[in-house]
Short mmCIF file of C-alpha atoms in Angstrom, two decimals:
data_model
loop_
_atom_site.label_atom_id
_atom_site.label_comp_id
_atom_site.label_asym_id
_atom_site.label_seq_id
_atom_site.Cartn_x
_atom_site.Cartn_y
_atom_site.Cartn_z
CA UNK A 293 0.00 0.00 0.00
CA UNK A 294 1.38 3.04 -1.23
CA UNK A 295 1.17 6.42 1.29
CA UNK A 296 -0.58 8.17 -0.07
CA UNK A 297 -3.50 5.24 -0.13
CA UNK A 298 -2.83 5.14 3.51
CA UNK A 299 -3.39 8.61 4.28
CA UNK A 300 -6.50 8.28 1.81
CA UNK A 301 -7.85 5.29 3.87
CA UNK A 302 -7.06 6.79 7.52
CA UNK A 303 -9.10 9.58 6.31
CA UNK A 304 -12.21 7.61 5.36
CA UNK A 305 -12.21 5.95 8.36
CA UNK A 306 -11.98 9.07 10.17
CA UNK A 307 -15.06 10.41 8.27
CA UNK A 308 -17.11 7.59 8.63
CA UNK A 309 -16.28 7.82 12.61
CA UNK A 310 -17.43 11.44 12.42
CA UNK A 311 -20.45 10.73 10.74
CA UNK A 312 -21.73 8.33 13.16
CA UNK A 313 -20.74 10.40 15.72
CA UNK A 314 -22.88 13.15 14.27
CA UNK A 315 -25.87 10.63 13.18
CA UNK A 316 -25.43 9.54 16.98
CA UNK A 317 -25.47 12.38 18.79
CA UNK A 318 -28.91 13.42 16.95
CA UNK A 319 -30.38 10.36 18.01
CA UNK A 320 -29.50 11.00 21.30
CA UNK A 321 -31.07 14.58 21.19
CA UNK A 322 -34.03 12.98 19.56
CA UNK A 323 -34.38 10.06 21.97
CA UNK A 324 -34.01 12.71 24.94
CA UNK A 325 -36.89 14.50 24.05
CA UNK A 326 -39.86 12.07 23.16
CA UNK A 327 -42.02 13.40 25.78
CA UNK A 328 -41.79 16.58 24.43
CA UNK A 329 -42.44 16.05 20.85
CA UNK A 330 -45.57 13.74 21.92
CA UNK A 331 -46.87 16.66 23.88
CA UNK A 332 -46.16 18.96 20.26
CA UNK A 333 -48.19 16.78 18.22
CA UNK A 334 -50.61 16.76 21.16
CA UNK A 335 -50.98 20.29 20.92
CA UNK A 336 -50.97 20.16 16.76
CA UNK A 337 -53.88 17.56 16.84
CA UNK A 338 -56.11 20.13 19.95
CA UNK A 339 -55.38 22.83 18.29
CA UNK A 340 -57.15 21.41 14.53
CA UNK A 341 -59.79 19.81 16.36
CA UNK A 342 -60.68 23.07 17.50
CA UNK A 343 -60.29 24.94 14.39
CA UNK A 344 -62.50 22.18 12.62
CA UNK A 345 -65.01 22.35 15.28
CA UNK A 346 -64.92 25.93 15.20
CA UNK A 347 -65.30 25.90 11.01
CA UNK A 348 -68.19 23.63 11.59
CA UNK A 349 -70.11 25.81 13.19
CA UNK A 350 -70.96 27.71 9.61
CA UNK A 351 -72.65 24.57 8.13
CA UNK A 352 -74.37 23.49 11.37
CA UNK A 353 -76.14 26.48 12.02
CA UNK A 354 -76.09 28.76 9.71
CA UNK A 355 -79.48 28.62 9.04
CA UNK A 356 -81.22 26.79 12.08
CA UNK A 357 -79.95 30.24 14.25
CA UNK A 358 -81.11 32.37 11.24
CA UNK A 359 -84.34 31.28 9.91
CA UNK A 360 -85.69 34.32 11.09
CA UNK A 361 -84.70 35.83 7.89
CA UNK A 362 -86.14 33.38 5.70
CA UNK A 363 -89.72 33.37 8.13
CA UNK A 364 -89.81 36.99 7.25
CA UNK A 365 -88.63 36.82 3.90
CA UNK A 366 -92.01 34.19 3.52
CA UNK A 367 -94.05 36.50 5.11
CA UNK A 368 -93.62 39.75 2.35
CA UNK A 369 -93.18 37.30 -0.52
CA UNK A 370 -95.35 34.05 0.36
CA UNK A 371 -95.97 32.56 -3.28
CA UNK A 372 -96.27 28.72 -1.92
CA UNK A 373 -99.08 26.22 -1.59
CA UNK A 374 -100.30 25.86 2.31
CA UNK A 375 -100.84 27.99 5.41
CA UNK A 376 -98.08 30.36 5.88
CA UNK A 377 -98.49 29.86 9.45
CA UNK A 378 -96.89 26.91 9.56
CA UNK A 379 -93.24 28.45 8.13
CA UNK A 380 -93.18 29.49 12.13
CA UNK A 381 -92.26 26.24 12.85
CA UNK A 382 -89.49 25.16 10.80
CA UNK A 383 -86.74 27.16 12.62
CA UNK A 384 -87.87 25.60 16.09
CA UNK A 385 -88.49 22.01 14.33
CA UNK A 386 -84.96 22.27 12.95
CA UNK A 387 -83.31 23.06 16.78
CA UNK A 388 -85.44 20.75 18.19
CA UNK A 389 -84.91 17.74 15.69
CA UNK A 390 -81.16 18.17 16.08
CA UNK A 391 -81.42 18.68 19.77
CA UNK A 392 -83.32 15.38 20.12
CA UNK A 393 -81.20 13.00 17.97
CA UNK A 394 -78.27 13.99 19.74
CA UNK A 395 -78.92 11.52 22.92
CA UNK A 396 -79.22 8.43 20.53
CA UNK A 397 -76.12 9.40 18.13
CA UNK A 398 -73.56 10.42 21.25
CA UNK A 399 -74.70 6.93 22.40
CA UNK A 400 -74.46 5.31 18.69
CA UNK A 401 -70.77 7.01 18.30
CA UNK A 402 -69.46 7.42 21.81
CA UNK A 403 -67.92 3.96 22.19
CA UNK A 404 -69.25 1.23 19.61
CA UNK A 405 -69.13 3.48 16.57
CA UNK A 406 -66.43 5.79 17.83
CA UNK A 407 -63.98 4.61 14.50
CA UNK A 408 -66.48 5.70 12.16
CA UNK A 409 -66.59 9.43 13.23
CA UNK A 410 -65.46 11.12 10.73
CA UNK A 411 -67.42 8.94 8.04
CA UNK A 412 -70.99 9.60 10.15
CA UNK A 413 -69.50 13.31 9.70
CA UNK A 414 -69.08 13.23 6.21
CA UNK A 415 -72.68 11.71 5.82
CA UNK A 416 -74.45 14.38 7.84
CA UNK A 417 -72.60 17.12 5.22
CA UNK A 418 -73.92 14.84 2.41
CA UNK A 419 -77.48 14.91 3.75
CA UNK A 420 -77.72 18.40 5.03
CA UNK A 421 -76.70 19.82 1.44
CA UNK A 422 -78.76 17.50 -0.61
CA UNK A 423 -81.78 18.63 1.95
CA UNK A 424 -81.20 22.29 1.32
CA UNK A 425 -80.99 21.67 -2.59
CA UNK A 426 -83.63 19.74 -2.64
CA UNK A 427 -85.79 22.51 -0.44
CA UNK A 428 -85.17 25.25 -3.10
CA UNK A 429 -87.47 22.88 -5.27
CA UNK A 430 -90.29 23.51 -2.75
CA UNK A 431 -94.03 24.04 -4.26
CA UNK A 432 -96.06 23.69 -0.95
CA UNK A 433 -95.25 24.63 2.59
CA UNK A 434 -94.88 20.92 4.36
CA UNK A 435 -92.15 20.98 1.66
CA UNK A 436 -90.17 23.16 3.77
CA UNK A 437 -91.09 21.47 6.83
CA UNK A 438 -89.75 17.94 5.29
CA UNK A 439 -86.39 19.15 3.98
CA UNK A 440 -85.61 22.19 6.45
CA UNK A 441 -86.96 21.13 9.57
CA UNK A 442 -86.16 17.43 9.40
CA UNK A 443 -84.09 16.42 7.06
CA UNK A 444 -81.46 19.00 6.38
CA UNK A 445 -81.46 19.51 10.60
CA UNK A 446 -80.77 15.55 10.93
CA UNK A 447 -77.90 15.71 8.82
CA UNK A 448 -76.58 19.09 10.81
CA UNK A 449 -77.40 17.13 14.00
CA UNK A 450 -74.85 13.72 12.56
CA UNK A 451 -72.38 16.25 11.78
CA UNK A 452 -72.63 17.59 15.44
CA UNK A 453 -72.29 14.60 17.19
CA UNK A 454 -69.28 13.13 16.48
CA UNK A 455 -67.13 16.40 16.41
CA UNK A 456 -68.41 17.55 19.66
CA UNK A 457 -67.74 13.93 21.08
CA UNK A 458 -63.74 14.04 19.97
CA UNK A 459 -63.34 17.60 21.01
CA UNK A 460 -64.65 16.93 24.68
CA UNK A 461 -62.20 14.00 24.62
CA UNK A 462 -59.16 15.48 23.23
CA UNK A 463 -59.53 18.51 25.83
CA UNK A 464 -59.46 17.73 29.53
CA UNK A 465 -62.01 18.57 32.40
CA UNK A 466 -59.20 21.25 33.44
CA UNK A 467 -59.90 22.84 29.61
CA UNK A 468 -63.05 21.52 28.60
CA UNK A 469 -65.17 24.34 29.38
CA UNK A 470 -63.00 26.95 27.97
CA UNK A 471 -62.98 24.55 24.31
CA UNK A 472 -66.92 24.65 24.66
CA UNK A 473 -67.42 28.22 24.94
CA UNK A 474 -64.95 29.32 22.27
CA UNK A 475 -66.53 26.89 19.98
CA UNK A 476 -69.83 28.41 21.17
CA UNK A 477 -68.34 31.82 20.47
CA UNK A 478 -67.90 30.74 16.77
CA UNK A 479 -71.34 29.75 16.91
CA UNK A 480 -72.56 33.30 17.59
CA UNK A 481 -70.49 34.29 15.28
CA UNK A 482 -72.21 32.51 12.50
CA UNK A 483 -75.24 34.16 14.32
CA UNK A 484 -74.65 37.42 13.41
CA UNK A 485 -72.51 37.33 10.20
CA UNK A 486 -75.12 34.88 8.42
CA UNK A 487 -78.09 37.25 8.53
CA UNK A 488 -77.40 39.97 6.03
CA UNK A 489 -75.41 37.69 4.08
CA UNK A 490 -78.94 35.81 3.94
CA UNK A 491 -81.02 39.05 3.87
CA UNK A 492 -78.56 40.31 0.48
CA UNK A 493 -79.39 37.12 -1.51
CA UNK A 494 -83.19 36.50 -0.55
CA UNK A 495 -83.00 40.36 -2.50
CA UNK A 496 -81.80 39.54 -5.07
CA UNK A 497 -81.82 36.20 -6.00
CA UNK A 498 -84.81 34.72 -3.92
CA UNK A 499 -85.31 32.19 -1.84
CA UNK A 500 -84.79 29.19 -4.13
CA UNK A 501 -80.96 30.61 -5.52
CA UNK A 502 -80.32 31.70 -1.83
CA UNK A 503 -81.07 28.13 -0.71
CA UNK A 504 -79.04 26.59 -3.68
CA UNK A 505 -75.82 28.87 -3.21
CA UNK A 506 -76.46 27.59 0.79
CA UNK A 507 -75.80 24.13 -0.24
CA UNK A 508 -72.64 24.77 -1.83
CA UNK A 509 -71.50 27.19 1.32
CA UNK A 510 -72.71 24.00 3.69
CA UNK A 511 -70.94 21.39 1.48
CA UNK A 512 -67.81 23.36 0.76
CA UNK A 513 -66.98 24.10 4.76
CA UNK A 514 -68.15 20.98 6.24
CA UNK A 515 -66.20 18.53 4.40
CA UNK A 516 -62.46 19.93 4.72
CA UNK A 517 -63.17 20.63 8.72
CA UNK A 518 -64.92 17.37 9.17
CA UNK A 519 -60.99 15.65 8.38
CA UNK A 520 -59.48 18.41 10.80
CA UNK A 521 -60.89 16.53 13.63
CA UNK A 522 -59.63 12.93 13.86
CA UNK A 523 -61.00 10.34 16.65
CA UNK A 524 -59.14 10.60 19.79
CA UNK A 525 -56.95 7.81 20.00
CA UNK A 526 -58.25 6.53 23.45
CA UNK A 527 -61.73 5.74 21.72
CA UNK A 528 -60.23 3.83 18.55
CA UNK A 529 -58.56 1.76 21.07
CA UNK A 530 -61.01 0.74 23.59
CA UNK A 531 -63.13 -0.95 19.90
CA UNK A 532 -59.81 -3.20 19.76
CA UNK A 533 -61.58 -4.96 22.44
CA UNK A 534 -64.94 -5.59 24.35
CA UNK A 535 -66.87 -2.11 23.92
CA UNK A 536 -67.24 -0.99 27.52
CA UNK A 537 -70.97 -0.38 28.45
CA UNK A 538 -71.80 3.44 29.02
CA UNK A 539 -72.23 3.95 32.74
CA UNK A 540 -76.00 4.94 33.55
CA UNK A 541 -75.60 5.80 37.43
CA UNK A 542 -75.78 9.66 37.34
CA UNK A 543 -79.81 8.77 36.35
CA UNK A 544 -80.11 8.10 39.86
CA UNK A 545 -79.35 11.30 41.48
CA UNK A 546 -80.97 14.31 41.45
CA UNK A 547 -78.51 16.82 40.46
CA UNK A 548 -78.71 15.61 35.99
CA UNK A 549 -82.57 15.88 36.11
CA UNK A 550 -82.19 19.46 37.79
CA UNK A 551 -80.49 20.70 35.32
CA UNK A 552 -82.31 18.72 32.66
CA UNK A 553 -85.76 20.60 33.14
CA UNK A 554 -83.97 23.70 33.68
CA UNK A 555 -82.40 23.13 29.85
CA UNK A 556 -86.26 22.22 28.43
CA UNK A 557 -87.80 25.23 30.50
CA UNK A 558 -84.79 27.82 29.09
CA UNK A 559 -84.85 26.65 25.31
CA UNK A 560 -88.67 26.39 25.08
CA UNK A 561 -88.40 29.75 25.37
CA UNK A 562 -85.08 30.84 23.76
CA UNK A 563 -86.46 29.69 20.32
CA UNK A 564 -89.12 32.13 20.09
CA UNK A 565 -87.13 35.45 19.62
CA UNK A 566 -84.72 33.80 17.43
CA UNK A 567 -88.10 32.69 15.10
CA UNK A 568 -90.29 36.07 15.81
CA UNK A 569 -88.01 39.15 16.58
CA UNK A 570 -87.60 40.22 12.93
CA UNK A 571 -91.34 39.96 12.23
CA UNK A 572 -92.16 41.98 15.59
CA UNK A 573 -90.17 44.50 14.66
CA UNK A 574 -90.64 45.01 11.16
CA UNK A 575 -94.83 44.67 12.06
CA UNK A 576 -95.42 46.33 15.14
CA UNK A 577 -92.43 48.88 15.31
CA UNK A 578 -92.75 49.18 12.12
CA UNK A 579 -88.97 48.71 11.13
CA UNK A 580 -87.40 48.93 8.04
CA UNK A 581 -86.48 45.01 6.87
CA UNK A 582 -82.78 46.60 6.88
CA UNK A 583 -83.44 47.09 10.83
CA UNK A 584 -85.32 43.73 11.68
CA UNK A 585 -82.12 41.76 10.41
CA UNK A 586 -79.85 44.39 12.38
CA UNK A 587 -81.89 43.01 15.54
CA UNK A 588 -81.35 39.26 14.81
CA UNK A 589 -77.46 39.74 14.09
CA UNK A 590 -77.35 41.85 17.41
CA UNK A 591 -79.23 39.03 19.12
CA UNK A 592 -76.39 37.20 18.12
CA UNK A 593 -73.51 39.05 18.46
CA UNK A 594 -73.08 38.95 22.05
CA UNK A 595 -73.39 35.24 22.29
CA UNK A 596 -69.39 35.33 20.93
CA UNK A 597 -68.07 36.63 24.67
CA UNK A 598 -71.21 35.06 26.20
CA UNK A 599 -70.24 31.99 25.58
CA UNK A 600 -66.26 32.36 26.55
CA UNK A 601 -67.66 34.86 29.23
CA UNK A 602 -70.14 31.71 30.91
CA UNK A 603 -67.59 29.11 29.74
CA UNK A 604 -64.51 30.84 32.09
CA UNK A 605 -66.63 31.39 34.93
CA UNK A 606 -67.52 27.58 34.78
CA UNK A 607 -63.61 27.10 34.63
CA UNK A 608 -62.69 29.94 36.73
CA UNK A 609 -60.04 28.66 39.26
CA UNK A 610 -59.66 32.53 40.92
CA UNK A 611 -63.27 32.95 41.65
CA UNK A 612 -65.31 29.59 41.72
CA UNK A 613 -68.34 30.01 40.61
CA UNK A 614 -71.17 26.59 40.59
CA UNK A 615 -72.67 25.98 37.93
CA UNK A 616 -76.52 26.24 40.01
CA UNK A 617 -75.08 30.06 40.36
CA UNK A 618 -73.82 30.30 36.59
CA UNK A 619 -76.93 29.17 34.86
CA UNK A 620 -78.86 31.09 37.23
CA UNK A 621 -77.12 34.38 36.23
CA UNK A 622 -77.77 33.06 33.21
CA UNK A 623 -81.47 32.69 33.44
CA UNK A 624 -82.58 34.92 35.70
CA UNK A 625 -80.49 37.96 33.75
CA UNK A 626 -82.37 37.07 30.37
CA UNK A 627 -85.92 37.02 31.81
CA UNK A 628 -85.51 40.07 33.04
CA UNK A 629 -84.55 41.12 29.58
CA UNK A 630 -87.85 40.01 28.00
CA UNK A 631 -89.93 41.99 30.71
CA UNK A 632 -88.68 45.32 30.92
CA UNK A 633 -87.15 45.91 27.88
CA UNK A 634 -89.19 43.53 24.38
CA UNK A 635 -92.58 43.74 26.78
CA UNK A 636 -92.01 47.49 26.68
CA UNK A 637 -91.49 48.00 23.38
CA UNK A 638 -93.87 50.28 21.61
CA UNK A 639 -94.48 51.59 17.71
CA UNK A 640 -91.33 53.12 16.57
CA UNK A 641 -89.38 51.86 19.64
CA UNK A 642 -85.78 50.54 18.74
CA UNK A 643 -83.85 51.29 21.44
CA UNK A 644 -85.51 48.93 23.31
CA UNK A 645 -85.79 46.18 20.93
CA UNK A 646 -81.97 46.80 20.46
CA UNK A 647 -81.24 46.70 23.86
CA UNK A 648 -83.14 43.98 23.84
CA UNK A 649 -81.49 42.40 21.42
CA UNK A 650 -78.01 42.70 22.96
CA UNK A 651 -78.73 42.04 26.99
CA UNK A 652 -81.06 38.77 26.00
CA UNK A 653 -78.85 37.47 23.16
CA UNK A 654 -75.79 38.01 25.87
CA UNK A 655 -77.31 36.16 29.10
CA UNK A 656 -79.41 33.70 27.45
CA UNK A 657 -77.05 33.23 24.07
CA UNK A 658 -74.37 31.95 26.73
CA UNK A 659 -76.12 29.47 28.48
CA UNK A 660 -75.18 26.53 26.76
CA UNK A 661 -71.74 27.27 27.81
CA UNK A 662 -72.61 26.87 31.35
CA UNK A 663 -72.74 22.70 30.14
CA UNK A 664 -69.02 22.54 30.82
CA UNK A 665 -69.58 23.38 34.30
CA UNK A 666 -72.78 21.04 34.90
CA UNK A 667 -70.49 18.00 32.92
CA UNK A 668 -67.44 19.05 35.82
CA UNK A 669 -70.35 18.73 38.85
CA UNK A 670 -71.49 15.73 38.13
CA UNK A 671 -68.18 14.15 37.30
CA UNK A 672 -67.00 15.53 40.94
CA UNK A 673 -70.37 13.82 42.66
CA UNK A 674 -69.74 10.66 40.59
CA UNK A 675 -65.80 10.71 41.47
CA UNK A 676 -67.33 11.13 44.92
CA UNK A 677 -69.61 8.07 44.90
CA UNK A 678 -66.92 6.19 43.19
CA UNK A 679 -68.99 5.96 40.47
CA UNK A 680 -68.24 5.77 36.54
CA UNK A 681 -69.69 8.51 34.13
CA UNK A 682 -69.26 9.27 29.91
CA UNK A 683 -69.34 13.17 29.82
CA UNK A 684 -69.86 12.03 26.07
CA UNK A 685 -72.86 10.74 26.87
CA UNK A 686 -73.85 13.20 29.57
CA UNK A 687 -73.66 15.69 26.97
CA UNK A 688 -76.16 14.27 24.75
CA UNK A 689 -78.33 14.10 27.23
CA UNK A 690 -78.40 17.87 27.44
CA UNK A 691 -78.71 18.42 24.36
CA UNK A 692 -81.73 16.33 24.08
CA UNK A 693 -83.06 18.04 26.76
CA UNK A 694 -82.09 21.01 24.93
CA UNK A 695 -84.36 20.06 21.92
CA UNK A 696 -87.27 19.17 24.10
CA UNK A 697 -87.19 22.69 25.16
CA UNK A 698 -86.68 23.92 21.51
CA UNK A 699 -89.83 21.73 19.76
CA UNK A 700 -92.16 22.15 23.27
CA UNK A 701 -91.64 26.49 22.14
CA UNK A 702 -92.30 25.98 18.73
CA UNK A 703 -95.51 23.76 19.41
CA UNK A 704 -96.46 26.86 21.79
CA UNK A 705 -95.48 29.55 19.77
CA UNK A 706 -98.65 29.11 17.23
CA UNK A 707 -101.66 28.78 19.16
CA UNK A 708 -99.89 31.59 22.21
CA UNK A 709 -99.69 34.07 18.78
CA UNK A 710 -102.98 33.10 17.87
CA UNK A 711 -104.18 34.11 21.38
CA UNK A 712 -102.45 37.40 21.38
CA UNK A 713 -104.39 38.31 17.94
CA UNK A 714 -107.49 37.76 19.43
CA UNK A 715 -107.09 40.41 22.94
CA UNK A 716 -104.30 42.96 21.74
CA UNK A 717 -104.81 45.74 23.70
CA UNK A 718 -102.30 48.07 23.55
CA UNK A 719 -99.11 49.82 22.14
CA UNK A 720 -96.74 48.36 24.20
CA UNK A 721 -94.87 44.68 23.30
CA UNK A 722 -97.52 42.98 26.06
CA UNK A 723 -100.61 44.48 24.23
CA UNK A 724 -99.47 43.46 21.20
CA UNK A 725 -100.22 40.07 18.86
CA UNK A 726 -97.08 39.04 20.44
CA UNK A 727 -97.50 39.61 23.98
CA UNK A 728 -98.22 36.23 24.97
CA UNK A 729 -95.10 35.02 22.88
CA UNK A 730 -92.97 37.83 25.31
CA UNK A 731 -94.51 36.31 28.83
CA UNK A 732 -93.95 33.10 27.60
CA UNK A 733 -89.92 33.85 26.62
CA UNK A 734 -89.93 35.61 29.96
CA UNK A 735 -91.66 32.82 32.49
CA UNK A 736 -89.17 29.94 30.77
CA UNK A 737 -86.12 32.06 31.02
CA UNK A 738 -86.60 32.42 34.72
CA UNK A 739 -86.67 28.57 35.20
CA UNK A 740 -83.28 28.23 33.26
CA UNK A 741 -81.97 29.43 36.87
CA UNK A 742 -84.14 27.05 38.94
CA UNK A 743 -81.18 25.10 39.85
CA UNK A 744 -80.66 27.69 42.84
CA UNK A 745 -84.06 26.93 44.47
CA UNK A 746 -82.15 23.67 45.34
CA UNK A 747 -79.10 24.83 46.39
CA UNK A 748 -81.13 27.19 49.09
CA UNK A 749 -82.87 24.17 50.40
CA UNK A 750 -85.78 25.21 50.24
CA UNK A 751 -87.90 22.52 51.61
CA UNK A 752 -85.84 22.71 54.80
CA UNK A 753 -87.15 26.18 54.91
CA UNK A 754 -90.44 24.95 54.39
CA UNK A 755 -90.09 22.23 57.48
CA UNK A 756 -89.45 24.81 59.41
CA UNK A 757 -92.32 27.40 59.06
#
């Protein structure tokens, strides 16, 4: 071997040395850190299911929280076969068939179905759009009903389920609240973006092209978020095995059916400004139509720091706050709302409507993000009892009570309208057509905080008078 091969081949060696050297030392700074890149991709994966979920929002209510616009819309420019009375009822039907399906599809997708998430997802946006299509086809009102109310709020209500079931599962109980109400806060966003948007095509275009160009806005946001949010990994893994059986003790205690009626009483009567406002205003205050959707988006607009507002104080380790005293500023706060300032309203009177608007759509718009605190309470009695509970499953519940609440208002809303026509009295909101509509909101708001009757004991009192 020559020397200058020798050199050559000392050199190689030395290279190769170096390189592993190199390749070794970043394996050791990769295998130091595993925890930390786990808790990265942890973070990556929260932080799409919540932009998903918050995405989702758009196609899932869109039009359920703004039918308003298309019930007054139908009222101007009714050209359809059937009683226009009954358009009053799609908005609530919608809520209140999505509401109620809830219970049996977080059950259906909570642990035996939980692999098939995304696909249920991707079904609902399949259903929803072909329901809204097919509703822009409509020649008689039960039309409307069919497709709107039913089918298009079944599909919203399949996309719902399964999102909201991985993003309570990928963020803890220490979190959860705070995911809920900024998810919530998209929501209300939605709420008031969505009804001038509507209220600029149903001018233009009409109802049948605004419903169409709806489809493709439901269909082309849905199906992109829908793979944002993937299955959280402790559900895929528990279907390797036996499916565990959902645990069914909290139905023995008091506190879930507490809060349950409180839900029905609140939504029965949160439905019926979100269906009626814009037609109050625009016939009895005599509004322009340009001012009657101004009143639905402000009825929304607060819900986006109600619900973050409601969901912190659920979460709130500074000041602790229960969730009987949450919902109860909740309800309480909104009832008071209806009477003083929509049962006051006169002719010509939109300060108050707007106020209205704003207070109401704040404390009653944020109640649903007092359900991260009411999940936390009974998971702390259950923890207590040593008892098992699916907050999965919980949460279903609550929103079936929720659509209980929605469909019971809707059923009422008719025949308490048809009352008011027949002894209107007065100027004022509670002398109106729709002053039976405004007691009604008012009396059901009230009971959303009922929940504190219990924590004041109040049949001790009674023992002791």
């Amino acid at each position: 071997m020559t020397g200058n091969q020798g050199i050559a081949l000392h050199e190689s060696v030395l290279s190769d040395i170096g390189e592993q050297e190199s390749h070794g030392i970043e394996q050791d700074a990769y295998n130091l850190n595993p925890a930390q890149s786990r808790q990265w991709e942890s973070k990556r994966k929260r932080a799409c299911v919540l932009m998903g979920s918050a995405v989702l929002q758009l196609p899932i209510w869109g039009f359920a929280m703004n039918y308003g616009v298309f019930q007054e819309y139908y009222s101007d420019n009714w050209t359809l076969q059937g009683s226009q009375e009954l358009t009053g009822i799609i908005g609530t039907t919608s809520n209140g068939v999505m509401y109620l399906s809830m219970p049996f599809l977080f059950a259906l997708f909570t642990k035996r179905w939980a692999h098939k998430r995304q696909t249920a997802a991707l079904c609902g946006a399949a259903l929803a759009s072909i329901s809204f299509l097919l509703s822009s086809f409509s020649t008689h009102v039960w039309h409307l009903v069919a497709t709107q109310g039913v089918m298009a709020a079944l599909g919203c209500a399949l996309i719902y389920s399964p999102i909201t079931l991985s993003l309570g599962e990928w963020f803890t109980n220490s979190n959860r609240a705070v995911a809920y109400g900024v998810v919530l806060s998209c929501k209300n966003i939605v709420g008031s973006a969505c009804p001038f948007l509507l209220r600029i095509l149903l001018d233009r275009y009409g109802f049948r092209t605004t419903l169409r160009i709806w489809t493709a806005i439901a269909a082309g946001t849905s199906i992109p978020a829908i793979f944002l949010i993937p299955t959280h990994p402790s559900s895929i893994s528990s279907n390797t095995h036996q499916t565990p059986k959902i645990p069914w003790h909290f139905l023995r205690h008091r506190t879930f059916y507490i809060y349950s009626v409180a839900i029905i009483l609140q939504s029965s009567g949160y439905g019926i400004p979100q269906t009626y406002l814009n037609t109050y205003a625009h016939e009895v205050t005599l509004l322009s139509q340009t001012s009657a959707t101004l009143l639905l988006t402000l009825f929304n607009i607060p819900g986006i720091i109600a619900s973050a507002f409601f969901g912190y104080l659920s979460d709130n380790k500074h000041f602790p706050q229960s969730a009987t005293t949450v919902t109860s500023i909740s309800g309480i706060s909104s009832a008071l709302s209806a009477f003083l300032l929509w049962g006051l309203a006169s002719q010509g009177s939109m300060t108050l409507l707007v106020l209205f608007s704003i207070t109401f759509g704040f404390f009653a718009g944020g109640y649903s993000a007092t359900w991260g605190g009411v999940i936390n309470e009974l998971e702390l009695e259950a923890a207590q009892r040593n008892e098992a509970i699916d907050t999965g499953m919980l949460l279903g519940l609550l929103n079936g009570a929720r659509g209980i609440g929605y469909v019971s208002g809707g059923l009422a809303g008719v025949p308490l309208l048809k009352a008011g026509s027949m002894s209107s009295l007065g100027s004022f909101g509670y002398g109106t057509t729709y002053g039976p509509l405004i007691i009604f909101t008012g009396i059901s708001s009230v009971f959303g905080g009922w929940g504190l009757l219990w924590k004041w004991k109040w049949k001790q009192l009674l023992h002791l008078m």
